[in-house]
């Protein structure tokens, strides 16, 4: 992938960059996600290869970091993939959503993957209970959780297969653990290639090259200017990246909205996910003429497929649009993206950059995922916050459990 920064990179910050780089290098010892690109996935591949061929649906029950990553990668790759098994995601306690999904999956041809790092999340366990009450066959379930969690104990007690999440990898950084790799490999996605993509970015960053200075400069720019440009928008020109933007919103929001260390200051950067060209006809107006509080990162696919062309036909009254004739849709969507970049750059005061993925494949999405994880860690470090906790999210979970306990009294 390529990343072009169109904003002015801040100068004379060599010491800051050196310190930041060293801190991130040091952090690798305690924060587990950094090392995931190079892991032994033989047990996952073995499990996927020997999986029951009659199972056609893989149903993931999980929320937040336990579902968004696999959902993002699956939806990006689905259109080009020879899908072995369809993935479904139960993430909501909305009864209509549960009932719709239950109707859509054929329980007899489905396998359920229950994912919860803590092993006690209300949404996940309530939905699991609903499904389990309908089918108590333990072969129908695989569990992915922390070793020793209550869910781990339960899974073992019924004799189901369990994968563990490394204790040093947090929920929203866990897509490259069993959390993402197990469902993705069952659907036929090449998880080796996915990790290869992530490895490329890791190498490019830690071996100190162009990617190092891009990521450091971008993180420094976002942090230094966060008081003005506190909203970071991704504008992705690919329908397949819709769920990637959801994953990004969770990663950025839950990691970077915090109280500063040794301080009382609430601080945060606000993520927004947009999809082009659709959002050219909505949110773009706010970027172009609204308050100057947003940075924009465009994501473009260099080589789109299939090579569908706009037919060379002239329609009465629509002759002015014959300029479209013979153009491939893939070229059109990229010209649309380029035109919006140009229009934004003409404004001069909207920090903009562009990420170009070569094509829709495992390596590209692996690169993109790892790039954003690294950027999140870098910004979190500069903001002087704990990127990896989520006290704000935990607070709501605790209150809900209290309310539920009171109901039973
Ligand atoms: O990033 C996080 O830690 C959270 O978003 C969790 O992934 C989410 O709350 C689900 O938690 P769990 O996997 O413990 O069920």
PDB file of N, CA, C and O and ligand atoms in Angstrom, residues 61-68 115-125 144-146 151 165 170-174 179 250-251 254-255 388-390 393-394 397, ligand 1:
ATOM      1  N   UNK A  61     -20.947 -15.085  17.318  1.00  0.00           N
ATOM      2  CA  UNK A  61     -21.678 -14.374  18.368  1.00  0.00           C
ATOM      3  C   UNK A  61     -20.621 -13.624  19.181  1.00  0.00           C
ATOM      4  O   UNK A  61     -19.776 -14.239  19.836  1.00  0.00           O
ATOM      5  N   UNK A  62     -20.651 -12.303  19.092  1.00  0.00           N
ATOM      6  CA  UNK A  62     -19.639 -11.489  19.779  1.00  0.00           C
ATOM      7  C   UNK A  62     -19.951 -10.026  19.519  1.00  0.00           C
ATOM      8  O   UNK A  62     -20.805  -9.704  18.688  1.00  0.00           O
ATOM      9  N   UNK A  63     -19.251  -9.150  20.186  1.00  0.00           N
ATOM     10  CA  UNK A  63     -19.519  -7.718  20.002  1.00  0.00           C
ATOM     11  C   UNK A  63     -18.212  -6.934  20.106  1.00  0.00           C
ATOM     12  O   UNK A  63     -17.239  -7.413  20.716  1.00  0.00           O
ATOM     13  N   UNK A  64     -18.185  -5.745  19.512  1.00  0.00           N
ATOM     14  CA  UNK A  64     -17.000  -4.874  19.576  1.00  0.00           C
ATOM     15  C   UNK A  64     -15.791  -5.571  18.979  1.00  0.00           C
ATOM     16  O   UNK A  64     -15.863  -6.134  17.875  1.00  0.00           O
ATOM     17  N   UNK A  65     -14.719  -5.586  19.742  1.00  0.00           N
ATOM     18  CA  UNK A  65     -13.484  -6.201  19.249  1.00  0.00           C
ATOM     19  C   UNK A  65     -13.632  -7.681  18.968  1.00  0.00           C
ATOM     20  O   UNK A  65     -12.800  -8.268  18.279  1.00  0.00           O
ATOM     21  N   UNK A  66     -14.684  -8.297  19.472  1.00  0.00           N
ATOM     22  CA  UNK A  66     -14.867  -9.731  19.250  1.00  0.00           C
ATOM     23  C   UNK A  66     -15.644 -10.037  17.972  1.00  0.00           C
ATOM     24  O   UNK A  66     -15.937 -11.200  17.689  1.00  0.00           O
ATOM     25  N   UNK A  67     -16.030  -9.001  17.218  1.00  0.00           N
ATOM     26  CA  UNK A  67     -16.722  -9.286  15.954  1.00  0.00           C
ATOM     27  C   UNK A  67     -16.329  -8.342  14.824  1.00  0.00           C
ATOM     28  O   UNK A  67     -16.255  -8.757  13.663  1.00  0.00           O
ATOM     29  N   UNK A  68     -16.040  -7.071  15.149  1.00  0.00           N
ATOM     30  CA  UNK A  68     -15.905  -6.075  14.070  1.00  0.00           C
ATOM     31  C   UNK A  68     -14.754  -6.353  13.096  1.00  0.00           C
ATOM     32  O   UNK A  68     -14.864  -6.047  11.903  1.00  0.00           O
ATOM     33  N   UNK A 115     -17.577 -15.675  20.824  1.00  0.00           N
ATOM     34  CA  UNK A 115     -16.309 -14.971  21.072  1.00  0.00           C
ATOM     35  C   UNK A 115     -16.489 -13.898  22.141  1.00  0.00           C
ATOM     36  O   UNK A 115     -17.301 -12.977  21.995  1.00  0.00           O
ATOM     37  N   UNK A 116     -15.749 -14.046  23.221  1.00  0.00           N
ATOM     38  CA  UNK A 116     -15.729 -13.001  24.244  1.00  0.00           C
ATOM     39  C   UNK A 116     -14.420 -13.118  25.015  1.00  0.00           C
ATOM     40  O   UNK A 116     -14.159 -14.149  25.632  1.00  0.00           O
ATOM     41  N   UNK A 117     -13.638 -12.056  24.957  1.00  0.00           N
ATOM     42  CA  UNK A 117     -12.340 -12.089  25.660  1.00  0.00           C
ATOM     43  C   UNK A 117     -12.562 -12.219  27.161  1.00  0.00           C
ATOM     44  O   UNK A 117     -12.010 -13.093  27.810  1.00  0.00           O
ATOM     45  N   UNK A 118     -13.443 -11.380  27.691  1.00  0.00           N
ATOM     46  CA  UNK A 118     -13.708 -11.431  29.136  1.00  0.00           C
ATOM     47  C   UNK A 118     -14.516 -12.674  29.493  1.00  0.00           C
ATOM     48  O   UNK A 118     -14.428 -13.195  30.593  1.00  0.00           O
ATOM     49  N   UNK A 119     -15.311 -13.124  28.548  1.00  0.00           N
ATOM     50  CA  UNK A 119     -16.139 -14.310  28.781  1.00  0.00           C
ATOM     51  C   UNK A 119     -17.401 -14.004  29.557  1.00  0.00           C
ATOM     52  O   UNK A 119     -18.091 -14.935  29.998  1.00  0.00           O
ATOM     53  N   UNK A 120     -17.732 -12.723  29.696  1.00  0.00           N
ATOM     54  CA  UNK A 120     -18.931 -12.422  30.485  1.00  0.00           C
ATOM     55  C   UNK A 120     -19.721 -11.248  29.936  1.00  0.00           C
ATOM     56  O   UNK A 120     -20.444 -10.589  30.685  1.00  0.00           O
ATOM     57  N   UNK A 121     -19.622 -10.979  28.655  1.00  0.00           N
ATOM     58  CA  UNK A 121     -20.318  -9.818  28.088  1.00  0.00           C
ATOM     59  C   UNK A 121     -21.801 -10.130  27.883  1.00  0.00           C
ATOM     60  O   UNK A 121     -22.151 -11.160  27.292  1.00  0.00           O
ATOM     61  N   UNK A 122     -22.629  -9.229  28.395  1.00  0.00           N
ATOM     62  CA  UNK A 122     -24.081  -9.470  28.426  1.00  0.00           C
ATOM     63  C   UNK A 122     -24.648  -9.775  27.041  1.00  0.00           C
ATOM     64  O   UNK A 122     -25.402 -10.744  26.856  1.00  0.00           O
ATOM     65  N   UNK A 123     -24.287  -8.961  26.048  1.00  0.00           N
ATOM     66  CA  UNK A 123     -24.854  -9.160  24.704  1.00  0.00           C
ATOM     67  C   UNK A 123     -24.525 -10.572  24.197  1.00  0.00           C
ATOM     68  O   UNK A 123     -25.390 -11.315  23.748  1.00  0.00           O
ATOM     69  N   UNK A 124     -23.255 -10.929  24.312  1.00  0.00           N
ATOM     70  CA  UNK A 124     -22.790 -12.204  23.755  1.00  0.00           C
ATOM     71  C   UNK A 124     -23.411 -13.388  24.491  1.00  0.00           C
ATOM     72  O   UNK A 124     -23.902 -14.340  23.864  1.00  0.00           O
ATOM     73  N   UNK A 125     -23.399 -13.327  25.812  1.00  0.00           N
ATOM     74  CA  UNK A 125     -23.884 -14.481  26.571  1.00  0.00           C
ATOM     75  C   UNK A 125     -25.411 -14.598  26.458  1.00  0.00           C
ATOM     76  O   UNK A 125     -25.943 -15.714  26.372  1.00  0.00           O
ATOM     77  N   UNK A 144     -14.114 -18.828  21.739  1.00  0.00           N
ATOM     78  CA  UNK A 144     -12.840 -18.100  21.694  1.00  0.00           C
ATOM     79  C   UNK A 144     -12.862 -17.089  22.837  1.00  0.00           C
ATOM     80  O   UNK A 144     -13.723 -16.192  22.864  1.00  0.00           O
ATOM     81  N   UNK A 145     -11.956 -17.264  23.780  1.00  0.00           N
ATOM     82  CA  UNK A 145     -12.000 -16.456  24.998  1.00  0.00           C
ATOM     83  C   UNK A 145     -10.634 -16.477  25.677  1.00  0.00           C
ATOM     84  O   UNK A 145      -9.718 -17.178  25.221  1.00  0.00           O
ATOM     85  N   UNK A 146     -10.498 -15.725  26.755  1.00  0.00           N
ATOM     86  CA  UNK A 146      -9.247 -15.756  27.520  1.00  0.00           C
ATOM     87  C   UNK A 146      -9.153 -17.066  28.288  1.00  0.00           C
ATOM     88  O   UNK A 146     -10.175 -17.571  28.791  1.00  0.00           O
ATOM     89  N   UNK A 151     -16.265 -18.300  30.576  1.00  0.00           N
ATOM     90  CA  UNK A 151     -16.715 -18.905  29.316  1.00  0.00           C
ATOM     91  C   UNK A 151     -15.802 -20.084  28.938  1.00  0.00           C
ATOM     92  O   UNK A 151     -16.274 -21.108  28.426  1.00  0.00           O
ATOM     93  N   UNK A 165      -7.335 -16.390  23.562  1.00  0.00           N
ATOM     94  CA  UNK A 165      -6.827 -15.101  23.076  1.00  0.00           C
ATOM     95  C   UNK A 165      -5.617 -14.769  23.958  1.00  0.00           C
ATOM     96  O   UNK A 165      -5.721 -14.864  25.190  1.00  0.00           O
ATOM     97  N   UNK A 170      -5.595  -6.860  23.529  1.00  0.00           N
ATOM     98  CA  UNK A 170      -6.907  -6.323  23.900  1.00  0.00           C
ATOM     99  C   UNK A 170      -7.949  -6.597  22.833  1.00  0.00           C
ATOM    100  O   UNK A 170      -7.610  -6.882  21.676  1.00  0.00           O
ATOM    101  N   UNK A 171      -9.233  -6.497  23.222  1.00  0.00           N
ATOM    102  CA  UNK A 171     -10.349  -6.823  22.322  1.00  0.00           C
ATOM    103  C   UNK A 171     -10.243  -6.185  20.944  1.00  0.00           C
ATOM    104  O   UNK A 171     -10.232  -6.871  19.922  1.00  0.00           O
ATOM    105  N   UNK A 172     -10.135  -4.855  20.906  1.00  0.00           N
ATOM    106  CA  UNK A 172     -10.165  -4.179  19.597  1.00  0.00           C
ATOM    107  C   UNK A 172      -8.877  -4.360  18.797  1.00  0.00           C
ATOM    108  O   UNK A 172      -8.802  -3.942  17.640  1.00  0.00           O
ATOM    109  N   UNK A 173      -7.846  -4.931  19.422  1.00  0.00           N
ATOM    110  CA  UNK A 173      -6.596  -5.205  18.692  1.00  0.00           C
ATOM    111  C   UNK A 173      -6.481  -6.702  18.376  1.00  0.00           C
ATOM    112  O   UNK A 173      -5.402  -7.175  18.044  1.00  0.00           O
ATOM    113  N   UNK A 174      -7.608  -7.440  18.516  1.00  0.00           N
ATOM    114  CA  UNK A 174      -7.489  -8.902  18.489  1.00  0.00           C
ATOM    115  C   UNK A 174      -7.865  -9.551  17.157  1.00  0.00           C
ATOM    116  O   UNK A 174      -7.904 -10.773  17.059  1.00  0.00           O
ATOM    117  N   UNK A 179      -9.636 -14.781  17.249  1.00  0.00           N
ATOM    118  CA  UNK A 179     -10.896 -14.019  17.164  1.00  0.00           C
ATOM    119  C   UNK A 179     -11.290 -13.746  15.712  1.00  0.00           C
ATOM    120  O   UNK A 179     -12.442 -13.935  15.313  1.00  0.00           O
ATOM    121  N   UNK A 250     -14.331   1.949  16.049  1.00  0.00           N
ATOM    122  CA  UNK A 250     -14.170   1.348  17.375  1.00  0.00           C
ATOM    123  C   UNK A 250     -12.723   1.457  17.862  1.00  0.00           C
ATOM    124  O   UNK A 250     -12.456   1.859  18.995  1.00  0.00           O
ATOM    125  N   UNK A 251     -11.791   1.119  16.971  1.00  0.00           N
ATOM    126  CA  UNK A 251     -10.375   1.129  17.359  1.00  0.00           C
ATOM    127  C   UNK A 251      -9.950   2.521  17.819  1.00  0.00           C
ATOM    128  O   UNK A 251      -9.365   2.703  18.887  1.00  0.00           O
ATOM    129  N   UNK A 254     -12.405   3.932  20.981  1.00  0.00           N
ATOM    130  CA  UNK A 254     -12.248   3.269  22.275  1.00  0.00           C
ATOM    131  C   UNK A 254     -10.793   3.347  22.771  1.00  0.00           C
ATOM    132  O   UNK A 254     -10.544   3.269  23.970  1.00  0.00           O
ATOM    133  N   UNK A 255      -9.867   3.554  21.840  1.00  0.00           N
ATOM    134  CA  UNK A 255      -8.461   3.645  22.255  1.00  0.00           C
ATOM    135  C   UNK A 255      -8.062   5.072  22.591  1.00  0.00           C
ATOM    136  O   UNK A 255      -7.249   5.293  23.482  1.00  0.00           O
ATOM    137  N   UNK A 388      -4.894   1.232  25.726  1.00  0.00           N
ATOM    138  CA  UNK A 388      -5.371  -0.157  25.717  1.00  0.00           C
ATOM    139  C   UNK A 388      -6.443  -0.471  26.757  1.00  0.00           C
ATOM    140  O   UNK A 388      -6.914  -1.599  26.815  1.00  0.00           O
ATOM    141  N   UNK A 389      -6.811   0.506  27.589  1.00  0.00           N
ATOM    142  CA  UNK A 389      -7.920   0.198  28.511  1.00  0.00           C
ATOM    143  C   UNK A 389      -9.220   0.802  27.976  1.00  0.00           C
ATOM    144  O   UNK A 389      -9.231   1.448  26.912  1.00  0.00           O
ATOM    145  N   UNK A 390     -10.311   0.592  28.645  1.00  0.00           N
ATOM    146  CA  UNK A 390     -11.606   1.132  28.207  1.00  0.00           C
ATOM    147  C   UNK A 390     -12.535   1.297  29.399  1.00  0.00           C
ATOM    148  O   UNK A 390     -13.618   0.722  29.423  1.00  0.00           O
ATOM    149  N   UNK A 393     -16.153   2.212  28.722  1.00  0.00           N
ATOM    150  CA  UNK A 393     -17.030   1.135  28.233  1.00  0.00           C
ATOM    151  C   UNK A 393     -17.380   0.202  29.399  1.00  0.00           C
ATOM    152  O   UNK A 393     -18.527  -0.229  29.542  1.00  0.00           O
ATOM    153  N   UNK A 394     -16.400  -0.058  30.236  1.00  0.00           N
ATOM    154  CA  UNK A 394     -16.611  -0.961  31.373  1.00  0.00           C
ATOM    155  C   UNK A 394     -17.686  -0.396  32.308  1.00  0.00           C
ATOM    156  O   UNK A 394     -18.496  -1.142  32.858  1.00  0.00           O
ATOM    157  N   UNK A 397     -21.095  -1.366  31.393  1.00  0.00           N
ATOM    158  CA  UNK A 397     -21.298  -2.818  31.558  1.00  0.00           C
ATOM    159  C   UNK A 397     -21.622  -3.118  33.025  1.00  0.00           C
ATOM    160  O   UNK A 397     -22.498  -3.926  33.334  1.00  0.00           O
TER     161      UNK A 397
HETATM  162  O1  LIG B   1     -12.003  -3.462  22.673  1.00  0.00           O
HETATM  163  C1  LIG B   1     -12.607  -3.880  23.629  1.00  0.00           C
HETATM  164  O2  LIG B   1     -12.029  -4.257  24.654  1.00  0.00           O
HETATM  165  C2  LIG B   1     -14.124  -3.995  23.636  1.00  0.00           C
HETATM  166  O3  LIG B   1     -14.701  -3.365  22.544  1.00  0.00           O
HETATM  167  C3  LIG B   1     -14.536  -5.463  23.654  1.00  0.00           C
HETATM  168  O4  LIG B   1     -14.054  -6.078  22.496  1.00  0.00           O
HETATM  169  C4  LIG B   1     -16.056  -5.613  23.746  1.00  0.00           C
HETATM  170  O5  LIG B   1     -16.552  -4.897  24.835  1.00  0.00           O
HETATM  171  C5  LIG B   1     -16.429  -7.074  23.876  1.00  0.00           C
HETATM  172  O6  LIG B   1     -15.816  -7.631  25.014  1.00  0.00           O
HETATM  173  P1  LIG B   1     -15.603  -9.176  25.184  1.00  0.00           P
HETATM  174  O7  LIG B   1     -14.757  -9.665  24.061  1.00  0.00           O
HETATM  175  O8  LIG B   1     -14.921  -9.314  26.504  1.00  0.00           O
HETATM  176  O9  LIG B   1     -16.952  -9.811  25.162  1.00  0.00           O
END
